[in-house]
mmCIF file of C-alpha atoms in Angstrom:
data_model
loop_
_atom_site.group_PDB
_atom_site.id
_atom_site.type_symbol
_atom_site.label_atom_id
_atom_site.label_comp_id
_atom_site.label_asym_id
_atom_site.label_seq_id
_atom_site.Cartn_x
_atom_site.Cartn_y
_atom_site.Cartn_z
ATOM 1 C CA MET G 1 127.658 132.703 68.082
ATOM 2 C CA PHE G 2 123.931 131.492 68.568
ATOM 3 C CA LYS G 3 121.182 134.109 68.096
ATOM 4 C CA ASN G 4 118.948 132.424 70.618
ATOM 5 C CA SER G 5 121.424 131.731 73.385
ATOM 6 C CA LYS G 6 118.792 132.569 76.093
ATOM 7 C CA PHE G 7 116.398 129.982 74.625
ATOM 8 C CA LEU G 8 119.225 127.422 74.581
ATOM 9 C CA THR G 9 120.264 128.143 78.100
ATOM 10 C CA VAL G 10 116.732 127.759 79.280
ATOM 11 C CA VAL G 11 116.314 124.462 77.404
ATOM 12 C CA LEU G 12 119.579 123.260 78.850
ATOM 13 C CA ALA G 13 118.639 124.279 82.377
ATOM 14 C CA LEU G 14 115.194 122.591 81.989
ATOM 15 C CA SER G 15 116.892 119.300 80.610
ATOM 16 C CA LEU G 16 119.306 119.363 83.440
ATOM 17 C CA ALA G 17 116.592 119.795 86.095
ATOM 18 C CA THR G 18 114.435 117.011 84.448
ATOM 19 C CA ASN G 19 117.411 114.657 84.447
ATOM 20 C CA LEU G 20 118.265 115.464 88.059
ATOM 21 C CA PHE G 21 114.637 114.902 89.124
ATOM 22 C CA ILE G 22 114.405 111.543 87.365
ATOM 23 C CA PHE G 23 117.687 110.266 88.578
ATOM 24 C CA GLY G 24 116.910 111.505 92.078
ATOM 25 C CA ALA G 25 113.558 109.694 92.002
ATOM 26 C CA ILE G 26 115.139 106.421 90.780
ATOM 27 C CA GLY G 27 117.719 106.660 93.454
ATOM 28 C CA TYR G 28 115.268 107.466 96.215
ATOM 29 C CA TYR G 29 112.809 104.741 95.263
ATOM 30 C CA GLY G 30 115.609 102.176 94.730
ATOM 31 C CA TYR G 31 116.869 102.992 98.187
ATOM 32 C CA GLU G 32 113.261 102.643 99.641
ATOM 33 C CA LEU G 33 112.681 99.335 97.996
ATOM 34 C CA ARG G 34 116.062 97.972 99.071
ATOM 35 C CA GLY G 35 115.179 99.030 102.628
ATOM 36 C CA LEU G 36 111.802 97.388 102.415
ATOM 37 C CA ALA G 37 113.392 94.071 101.375
ATOM 38 C CA LYS G 38 115.714 94.061 104.325
ATOM 39 C CA ASP G 39 113.397 95.597 106.896
ATOM 40 C CA GLY G 40 110.166 94.471 108.337
ATOM 41 C CA GLN G 41 109.131 97.964 109.277
ATOM 42 C CA TRP G 42 107.027 98.332 106.106
ATOM 43 C CA ILE G 43 104.492 96.072 107.695
ATOM 44 C CA SER G 44 104.040 98.390 110.600
ATOM 45 C CA LYS G 45 103.952 101.460 108.449
ATOM 46 C CA LYS G 46 101.284 99.769 106.177
ATOM 47 C CA VAL G 47 99.235 98.817 109.216
ATOM 48 C CA ASP G 48 99.481 102.374 110.668
ATOM 49 C CA ARG G 49 98.563 103.916 107.275
ATOM 50 C CA VAL G 50 95.348 101.852 106.993
ATOM 51 C CA GLU G 51 94.503 102.598 110.583
ATOM 52 C CA ASN G 52 94.926 106.432 109.930
ATOM 53 C CA ARG G 53 92.893 106.249 106.755
ATOM 54 C CA PHE G 54 90.120 104.589 108.624
ATOM 55 C CA LEU G 55 90.181 106.763 111.749
ATOM 56 C CA ARG G 56 89.999 110.041 109.875
ATOM 57 C CA HIS G 57 86.363 109.373 108.854
ATOM 58 C CA LEU G 58 85.229 108.860 112.556
ATOM 59 C CA ASP G 59 84.199 111.352 115.181
ATOM 60 C CA GLU G 60 86.019 111.464 118.442
ATOM 61 C CA GLU G 61 84.175 108.769 120.432
ATOM 62 C CA ASP G 62 84.183 106.267 117.640
ATOM 63 C CA ARG G 63 87.818 107.146 116.837
ATOM 64 C CA ARG G 64 88.842 106.366 120.410
ATOM 65 C CA PHE G 65 86.963 102.971 120.262
ATOM 66 C CA ALA G 66 88.541 102.193 116.836
ATOM 67 C CA ARG G 67 91.955 103.090 118.086
ATOM 68 C CA GLY G 68 91.566 100.646 120.853
ATOM 69 C CA VAL G 69 90.559 97.841 118.541
ATOM 70 C CA PHE G 70 93.655 98.614 116.363
ATOM 71 C CA ASP G 71 95.921 98.780 119.363
ATOM 72 C CA GLN G 72 94.575 95.395 120.664
ATOM 73 C CA ARG G 73 94.879 93.715 117.235
ATOM 74 C CA ARG G 74 98.090 95.407 115.889
ATOM 75 C CA PRO G 75 100.412 92.686 117.073
ATOM 76 C CA ALA G 76 98.343 89.963 115.430
ATOM 77 C CA LEU G 77 98.138 91.954 112.180
ATOM 78 C CA ARG G 78 101.822 92.565 112.093
ATOM 79 C CA ALA G 79 102.581 88.918 112.793
ATOM 80 C CA ALA G 80 100.128 87.689 110.103
ATOM 81 C CA PHE G 81 101.564 90.018 107.496
ATOM 82 C CA SER G 82 105.163 89.160 108.428
ATOM 83 C CA ASP G 83 104.323 85.370 108.262
ATOM 84 C CA LEU G 84 102.791 85.905 104.725
ATOM 85 C CA ARG G 85 105.828 87.774 103.513
ATOM 86 C CA ASP G 86 108.151 85.028 104.828
ATOM 87 C CA ALA G 87 105.979 82.312 103.383
ATOM 88 C CA ARG G 88 105.885 83.996 99.867
ATOM 89 C CA HIS G 89 109.673 84.389 100.036
ATOM 90 C CA ASP G 90 109.953 80.578 100.704
ATOM 91 C CA VAL G 91 107.673 79.899 97.655
ATOM 92 C CA GLY G 92 110.007 82.173 95.609
ATOM 93 C CA ILE G 93 113.084 80.229 96.823
ATOM 94 C CA ALA G 94 111.408 76.866 96.045
ATOM 95 C CA LEU G 95 110.418 78.046 92.624
ATOM 96 C CA ARG G 96 113.821 79.448 91.664
ATOM 97 C CA ALA G 97 115.645 76.084 92.440
ATOM 98 C CA GLU G 98 117.403 74.595 89.501
ATOM 99 C CA GLN G 99 115.371 71.482 89.997
ATOM 100 C CA PRO G 100 112.334 72.442 92.073
ATOM 101 C CA ASP G 101 111.463 69.718 94.522
ATOM 102 C CA ALA G 102 107.691 68.955 94.405
ATOM 103 C CA ALA G 103 107.536 68.269 98.160
ATOM 104 C CA GLN G 104 109.332 71.446 99.122
ATOM 105 C CA LEU G 105 107.309 73.539 96.712
ATOM 106 C CA THR G 106 104.070 72.052 98.075
ATOM 107 C CA ALA G 107 105.047 72.653 101.625
ATOM 108 C CA ALA G 108 105.998 76.387 100.766
ATOM 109 C CA ILE G 109 102.628 76.888 99.060
ATOM 110 C CA ASP G 110 100.804 75.311 101.876
ATOM 111 C CA LYS G 111 102.610 77.632 104.323
ATOM 112 C CA SER G 112 101.757 80.638 102.142
ATOM 113 C CA GLN G 113 98.012 79.557 101.925
ATOM 114 C CA HIS G 114 98.008 79.196 105.752
ATOM 115 C CA ALA G 115 99.581 82.566 106.200
ATOM 116 C CA ALA G 116 97.109 84.165 103.803
ATOM 117 C CA ASP G 117 94.315 82.616 105.780
ATOM 118 C CA MET G 118 95.619 84.083 109.026
ATOM 119 C CA VAL G 119 95.872 87.542 107.422
ATOM 120 C CA ASN G 120 92.224 87.167 106.292
ATOM 121 C CA LYS G 121 91.124 85.903 109.662
ATOM 122 C CA THR G 122 92.958 88.797 111.514
ATOM 123 C CA VAL G 123 91.614 91.424 109.268
ATOM 124 C CA HIS G 124 88.121 90.023 109.626
ATOM 125 C CA GLY G 125 88.485 90.031 113.300
ATOM 126 C CA VAL G 126 89.374 93.686 113.287
ATOM 127 C CA LEU G 127 86.240 94.460 111.106
ATOM 128 C CA ARG G 128 84.055 92.297 113.283
ATOM 129 C CA ASP G 129 85.199 94.137 116.488
ATOM 130 C CA LEU G 130 84.722 97.535 114.664
ATOM 131 C CA ALA G 131 81.207 96.579 113.402
ATOM 132 C CA GLN G 132 80.112 95.599 116.957
ATOM 133 C CA GLY G 133 81.280 98.736 118.625
ATOM 134 C CA LEU G 134 80.982 101.746 116.191
ATOM 135 C CA SER G 135 77.972 103.972 116.408
ATOM 136 C CA PRO G 136 75.289 103.575 113.732
ATOM 137 C CA GLU G 137 76.365 107.039 112.402
ATOM 138 C CA ALA G 138 80.009 105.839 111.965
ATOM 139 C CA ARG G 139 78.882 102.641 110.144
ATOM 140 C CA ALA G 140 76.617 104.686 107.934
ATOM 141 C CA LYS G 141 79.452 107.131 107.139
ATOM 142 C CA ILE G 142 81.784 104.204 106.296
ATOM 143 C CA GLY G 143 79.071 102.664 104.160
ATOM 144 C CA GLN G 144 78.636 105.936 102.254
ATOM 145 C CA HIS G 145 82.414 106.321 101.809
ATOM 146 C CA LEU G 146 82.563 102.814 100.325
ATOM 147 C CA ARG G 147 79.591 103.356 98.007
ATOM 148 C CA ASP G 148 81.090 106.625 96.767
ATOM 149 C CA ARG G 149 84.527 105.149 96.046
ATOM 150 C CA HIS G 150 83.850 101.483 95.237
ATOM 151 C CA PRO G 151 80.419 101.084 93.683
ATOM 152 C CA LEU G 152 79.191 97.551 93.196
ATOM 153 C CA ASP G 153 79.186 96.215 89.818
ATOM 154 C CA HIS G 154 76.061 94.119 89.200
ATOM 155 C CA HIS G 155 75.967 91.925 86.011
ATOM 156 C CA ASP G 156 72.737 90.339 84.897
ATOM 157 C CA ASN G 157 73.240 86.780 83.594
ATOM 158 C CA ASP G 158 70.557 86.843 80.967
#
């Protein structure tokens, strides 16, 4: 019937594989996002991922010290991020009301600001502890890593 039936078969197989991949990815990420909305485990996973990214740049002695700092501060970090998530959820609820109440919205925004301040304070506490206890070589290595990946943008205001 068709002269190029092999070609059509290959194109059909590729199309089918592409569609299965796309729909599989959509289903997987939809499931993951739904799980994240229900589950607070994403906070722990995020903190662990940041810790591991940081630790991989350190030698063994500095890694032990940094791991101790993260272990000590992990409960506070998780609590701060959890409070921030809850506060932002409350802001969303207040904004989606049919007639948003100014007092309720202001309270929710104040709660969100306080939670963001606590995240900031907790992260800075981790950084302060790390800065005080890491070796000069480790601090230099981290500084070089930051310079390589996040160069400062200096603008002259002439």
